[in-house]
């Protein structure tokens, strides 16, 4: 899952990115308001983590601008401003959650997972489709009730497919979501990975769309 982290403090940005990557997110880092404002593919991000005190402007204005542009990606504000007025203003401006620094990483992660759950429109974290049930927190998958043994990357790929069931995704798009490190990126690895996943979950679940990419059927 891809996240955009908007944070101008270099040390905090670096540390947070590392921890989020350790939790299997592909993290992109914007360090100023202008940097974040025109970030490509905002609506393909699983979530945005937004600092409010940015060197060239206020994160709240950025949030309002995104919501005005109908970008409905879940946004979690992560800020040192912690008064109740700040929280009310942030949530009313369109944030989905408001977290005050300093925060334990475990809490931030739990809040992100709660966001994803709400976005799916259910109280359950598990994603269910075509006999498969995926638990994004325990990182387990069952097929017809039987536990599957998947590698980390196979799991990430299946998670992406199940979140975007029915949509066609290009190999480049899959790469963006899948790989945390640039060094891991190579287009043909997607093909290999899809092949391995098909053998474990059943070929018919992933359709190859010639010249366009892949689609997971619900
Ligand atoms: Ca800041």
CSV table of C-alpha atoms and ligand atoms in Angstrom, one decimal:
chain,number,residue,atom,x,y,z
A,1,UNK,CA,0.0,0.0,0.0
A,2,UNK,CA,1.3,3.4,-0.9
A,3,UNK,CA,1.3,6.3,1.6
A,4,UNK,CA,2.2,9.9,1.2
A,5,UNK,CA,3.9,11.4,4.2
A,6,UNK,CA,4.0,15.2,4.3
A,7,UNK,CA,6.6,16.1,6.9
A,8,UNK,CA,9.2,18.9,6.9
A,9,UNK,CA,11.2,17.7,9.9
A,10,UNK,CA,14.0,15.7,8.1
A,11,UNK,CA,14.8,13.5,11.1
A,12,UNK,CA,11.2,12.7,11.9
A,13,UNK,CA,10.4,12.2,8.2
A,14,UNK,CA,13.2,9.7,7.8
A,15,UNK,CA,12.4,7.8,11.0
A,16,UNK,CA,8.7,7.6,10.2
A,17,UNK,CA,9.3,6.5,6.7
A,18,UNK,CA,11.6,3.7,7.9
A,19,UNK,CA,9.1,2.4,10.4
A,20,UNK,CA,6.2,2.6,7.9
A,21,UNK,CA,8.3,0.7,5.4
A,22,UNK,CA,9.0,-1.8,8.0
A,23,UNK,CA,5.3,-2.2,8.4
A,24,UNK,CA,5.1,-2.9,4.6
A,25,UNK,CA,4.0,0.4,3.2
A,26,UNK,CA,5.5,2.0,0.2
A,27,UNK,CA,6.1,5.5,1.5
A,28,UNK,CA,6.6,8.7,-0.5
A,29,UNK,CA,7.8,11.8,1.3
A,30,UNK,CA,6.9,15.4,0.6
A,31,UNK,CA,8.7,18.0,2.7
A,32,UNK,CA,6.8,21.2,2.0
A,33,UNK,CA,3.3,22.4,1.1
A,34,UNK,CA,4.3,23.1,-2.5
A,35,UNK,CA,6.0,19.8,-2.8
A,36,UNK,CA,2.8,18.0,-1.6
A,37,UNK,CA,0.3,20.1,-3.4
A,38,UNK,CA,0.8,18.7,-6.9
A,39,UNK,CA,1.8,15.2,-5.9
A,40,UNK,CA,0.8,12.9,-8.8
A,41,UNK,CA,-1.6,10.0,-8.1
A,42,UNK,CA,-2.9,11.3,-4.8
A,43,UNK,CA,-6.1,9.3,-5.3
A,44,UNK,CA,-4.1,6.1,-5.6
A,45,UNK,CA,-2.6,6.5,-2.2
A,46,UNK,CA,-4.0,4.4,0.5
A,47,UNK,CA,-3.7,7.3,2.9
A,48,UNK,CA,-1.9,10.7,3.4
A,49,UNK,CA,-0.2,11.5,6.7
A,50,UNK,CA,-0.2,15.3,7.0
A,51,UNK,CA,1.8,17.6,9.2
A,52,UNK,CA,0.3,21.0,9.7
A,53,UNK,CA,3.3,23.2,10.4
A,54,UNK,CA,5.0,23.3,7.0
A,55,UNK,CA,7.7,25.8,6.1
A,56,UNK,CA,5.8,27.3,3.2
A,57,UNK,CA,2.3,27.3,4.5
A,58,UNK,CA,-0.3,25.6,6.5
A,59,UNK,CA,-1.2,21.9,6.1
A,60,UNK,CA,-4.8,22.8,6.8
A,61,UNK,CA,-5.0,24.9,3.7
A,62,UNK,CA,-3.5,22.1,1.8
A,63,UNK,CA,-6.1,19.7,3.2
A,64,UNK,CA,-9.0,22.1,2.2
A,65,UNK,CA,-7.5,22.5,-1.3
A,66,UNK,CA,-7.4,18.7,-1.8
A,67,UNK,CA,-10.9,18.2,-0.5
A,68,UNK,CA,-12.1,21.0,-2.8
A,69,UNK,CA,-10.5,19.1,-5.7
A,70,UNK,CA,-12.5,16.1,-4.6
A,71,UNK,CA,-9.5,14.1,-3.6
A,72,UNK,CA,-11.1,11.7,-1.1
A,73,UNK,CA,-8.0,9.8,0.0
A,74,UNK,CA,-8.1,9.2,3.7
A,75,UNK,CA,-6.0,11.9,5.5
A,76,UNK,CA,-4.6,11.6,9.0
A,77,UNK,CA,-3.2,14.8,10.5
A,78,UNK,CA,-0.1,14.3,12.5
A,79,UNK,CA,0.9,17.5,14.3
A,80,UNK,CA,2.3,19.0,17.4
A,81,UNK,CA,-0.7,21.3,17.6
A,82,UNK,CA,-2.9,19.5,20.1
A,83,UNK,CA,-5.7,21.8,21.4
A,84,UNK,CA,-9.3,20.8,21.1
A,85,UNK,CA,-9.8,23.7,18.7
A,86,UNK,CA,-7.1,22.5,16.4
A,87,UNK,CA,-8.7,19.0,16.4
A,88,UNK,CA,-12.1,20.4,15.6
A,89,UNK,CA,-10.7,22.6,12.8
A,90,UNK,CA,-8.7,19.7,11.3
A,91,UNK,CA,-11.6,17.3,11.3
A,92,UNK,CA,-14.0,19.8,10.0
A,93,UNK,CA,-11.6,20.7,7.2
A,94,UNK,CA,-11.8,17.1,6.0
A,95,UNK,CA,-9.3,15.0,7.9
A,96,UNK,CA,-10.3,11.5,8.8
A,97,UNK,CA,-8.2,11.4,12.0
A,98,UNK,CA,-6.1,13.7,14.1
A,99,UNK,CA,-3.1,12.5,16.0
A,100,UNK,CA,-0.9,14.7,18.2
A,101,UNK,CA,2.9,14.3,18.3
A,102,UNK,CA,4.6,12.7,19.9
A,103,UNK,CA,2.8,9.4,19.3
A,104,UNK,CA,3.9,5.8,19.7
A,105,UNK,CA,4.3,4.2,16.3
A,106,UNK,CA,2.0,1.3,17.3
A,107,UNK,CA,-0.8,3.8,17.9
A,108,UNK,CA,-0.2,5.5,14.6
A,109,UNK,CA,-0.3,2.1,12.8
A,110,UNK,CA,-3.5,1.1,14.6
A,111,UNK,CA,-5.1,4.4,13.6
A,112,UNK,CA,-4.1,3.9,10.0
A,113,UNK,CA,-5.6,0.4,10.0
A,114,UNK,CA,-8.8,1.8,11.5
A,115,UNK,CA,-8.9,4.3,8.6
A,116,UNK,CA,-8.6,1.6,6.0
A,117,UNK,CA,-11.4,-0.4,7.7
A,118,UNK,CA,-13.7,2.6,7.7
A,119,UNK,CA,-12.9,3.2,4.0
A,120,UNK,CA,-13.9,-0.3,3.2
A,121,UNK,CA,-17.2,0.5,4.9
A,122,UNK,CA,-17.1,-2.3,7.4
A,123,UNK,CA,-16.0,-2.8,11.0
A,124,UNK,CA,-14.0,-5.7,9.9
A,125,UNK,CA,-10.4,-5.5,8.7
A,126,UNK,CA,-10.6,-8.7,6.7
A,127,UNK,CA,-11.1,-8.4,2.9
A,128,UNK,CA,-13.2,-11.2,1.4
A,129,UNK,CA,-13.5,-12.2,-2.2
A,130,UNK,CA,-13.9,-15.3,-4.3
A,131,UNK,CA,-13.3,-17.8,-1.4
A,132,UNK,CA,-10.3,-15.8,-0.2
A,133,UNK,CA,-10.2,-14.0,3.1
A,134,UNK,CA,-7.2,-11.7,3.8
A,135,UNK,CA,-6.4,-10.3,7.2
A,136,UNK,CA,-4.3,-7.2,6.7
A,137,UNK,CA,-3.2,-6.9,10.3
A,138,UNK,CA,-2.3,-10.5,11.1
A,139,UNK,CA,-1.1,-10.8,7.4
A,140,UNK,CA,-2.7,-14.1,6.8
A,141,UNK,CA,-4.8,-15.4,3.9
A,142,UNK,CA,-7.2,-18.3,3.8
A,143,UNK,CA,-8.6,-20.0,0.7
A,144,UNK,CA,-11.9,-21.9,1.4
A,145,UNK,CA,-11.0,-21.8,5.0
A,146,UNK,CA,-7.5,-23.2,4.6
A,147,UNK,CA,-4.5,-21.1,5.5
A,148,UNK,CA,-2.3,-20.3,2.5
A,149,UNK,CA,1.5,-19.9,2.8
A,150,UNK,CA,2.4,-16.7,0.9
A,151,UNK,CA,5.7,-14.9,0.7
A,152,UNK,CA,5.8,-11.2,1.9
A,153,UNK,CA,5.6,-10.0,-1.7
A,154,UNK,CA,2.9,-12.4,-2.7
A,155,UNK,CA,0.9,-11.2,0.2
A,156,UNK,CA,1.4,-7.5,-0.7
A,157,UNK,CA,0.3,-8.3,-4.3
A,158,UNK,CA,-2.8,-10.2,-3.3
A,159,UNK,CA,-3.7,-7.4,-0.8
A,160,UNK,CA,-3.5,-4.9,-3.6
A,161,UNK,CA,-5.5,-7.0,-6.0
A,162,UNK,CA,-8.2,-7.6,-3.4
A,163,UNK,CA,-8.4,-3.9,-2.5
A,164,UNK,CA,-8.9,-3.0,-6.1
A,165,UNK,CA,-10.9,-6.0,-7.2
A,166,UNK,CA,-12.5,-5.6,-10.7
A,167,UNK,CA,-10.1,-2.8,-11.7
A,168,UNK,CA,-7.4,-3.1,-14.3
A,169,UNK,CA,-3.9,-2.3,-13.0
A,170,UNK,CA,-0.8,-1.8,-15.1
A,171,UNK,CA,2.5,-3.4,-14.2
A,172,UNK,CA,3.9,0.0,-13.4
A,173,UNK,CA,1.1,0.8,-11.0
A,174,UNK,CA,1.5,-2.5,-9.3
A,175,UNK,CA,5.2,-1.8,-8.9
A,176,UNK,CA,4.5,1.6,-7.3
A,177,UNK,CA,2.3,0.0,-4.7
A,178,UNK,CA,4.4,-3.1,-4.1
A,179,UNK,CA,7.9,-2.2,-3.7
A,180,UNK,CA,9.2,-0.2,-0.8
A,181,UNK,CA,12.8,0.2,-2.2
A,182,UNK,CA,13.7,1.4,-5.6
A,183,UNK,CA,16.3,-1.3,-5.8
A,184,UNK,CA,13.6,-3.9,-5.9
A,185,UNK,CA,11.9,-2.4,-8.9
A,186,UNK,CA,11.9,-4.4,-12.1
A,187,UNK,CA,8.9,-4.8,-14.3
A,188,UNK,CA,9.3,-8.5,-15.1
A,189,UNK,CA,9.2,-9.3,-11.4
A,190,UNK,CA,5.5,-8.4,-11.5
A,191,UNK,CA,5.0,-11.1,-14.1
A,192,UNK,CA,6.9,-13.6,-12.1
A,193,UNK,CA,5.1,-12.7,-8.9
A,194,UNK,CA,1.6,-12.9,-10.5
A,195,UNK,CA,2.5,-16.3,-11.9
A,196,UNK,CA,3.5,-17.5,-8.4
A,197,UNK,CA,0.4,-16.1,-6.8
A,198,UNK,CA,-1.9,-17.7,-9.5
A,199,UNK,CA,-0.5,-21.1,-8.6
A,200,UNK,CA,-1.5,-20.6,-5.0
A,201,UNK,CA,-4.9,-19.0,-5.3
A,202,UNK,CA,-6.1,-20.4,-8.6
A,203,UNK,CA,-5.3,-19.1,-12.1
A,204,UNK,CA,-8.9,-17.9,-12.9
A,205,UNK,CA,-8.8,-15.3,-10.2
A,206,UNK,CA,-6.3,-13.0,-12.0
A,207,UNK,CA,-7.0,-12.1,-15.6
A,208,UNK,CA,-4.3,-10.8,-17.9
A,209,UNK,CA,-5.5,-7.8,-20.0
A,210,UNK,CA,-3.2,-7.7,-23.0
A,211,UNK,CA,-1.1,-4.6,-23.0
A,212,UNK,CA,-3.0,-3.1,-20.1
A,213,UNK,CA,-2.2,-5.1,-17.0
A,214,UNK,CA,-4.0,-7.4,-14.7
A,215,UNK,CA,-7.4,-7.6,-13.1
A,216,UNK,CA,-8.5,-9.6,-10.0
A,217,UNK,CA,-12.1,-10.9,-10.3
A,218,UNK,CA,-14.4,-10.5,-7.3
B,1,LIG,CA1,6.4,20.6,10.8
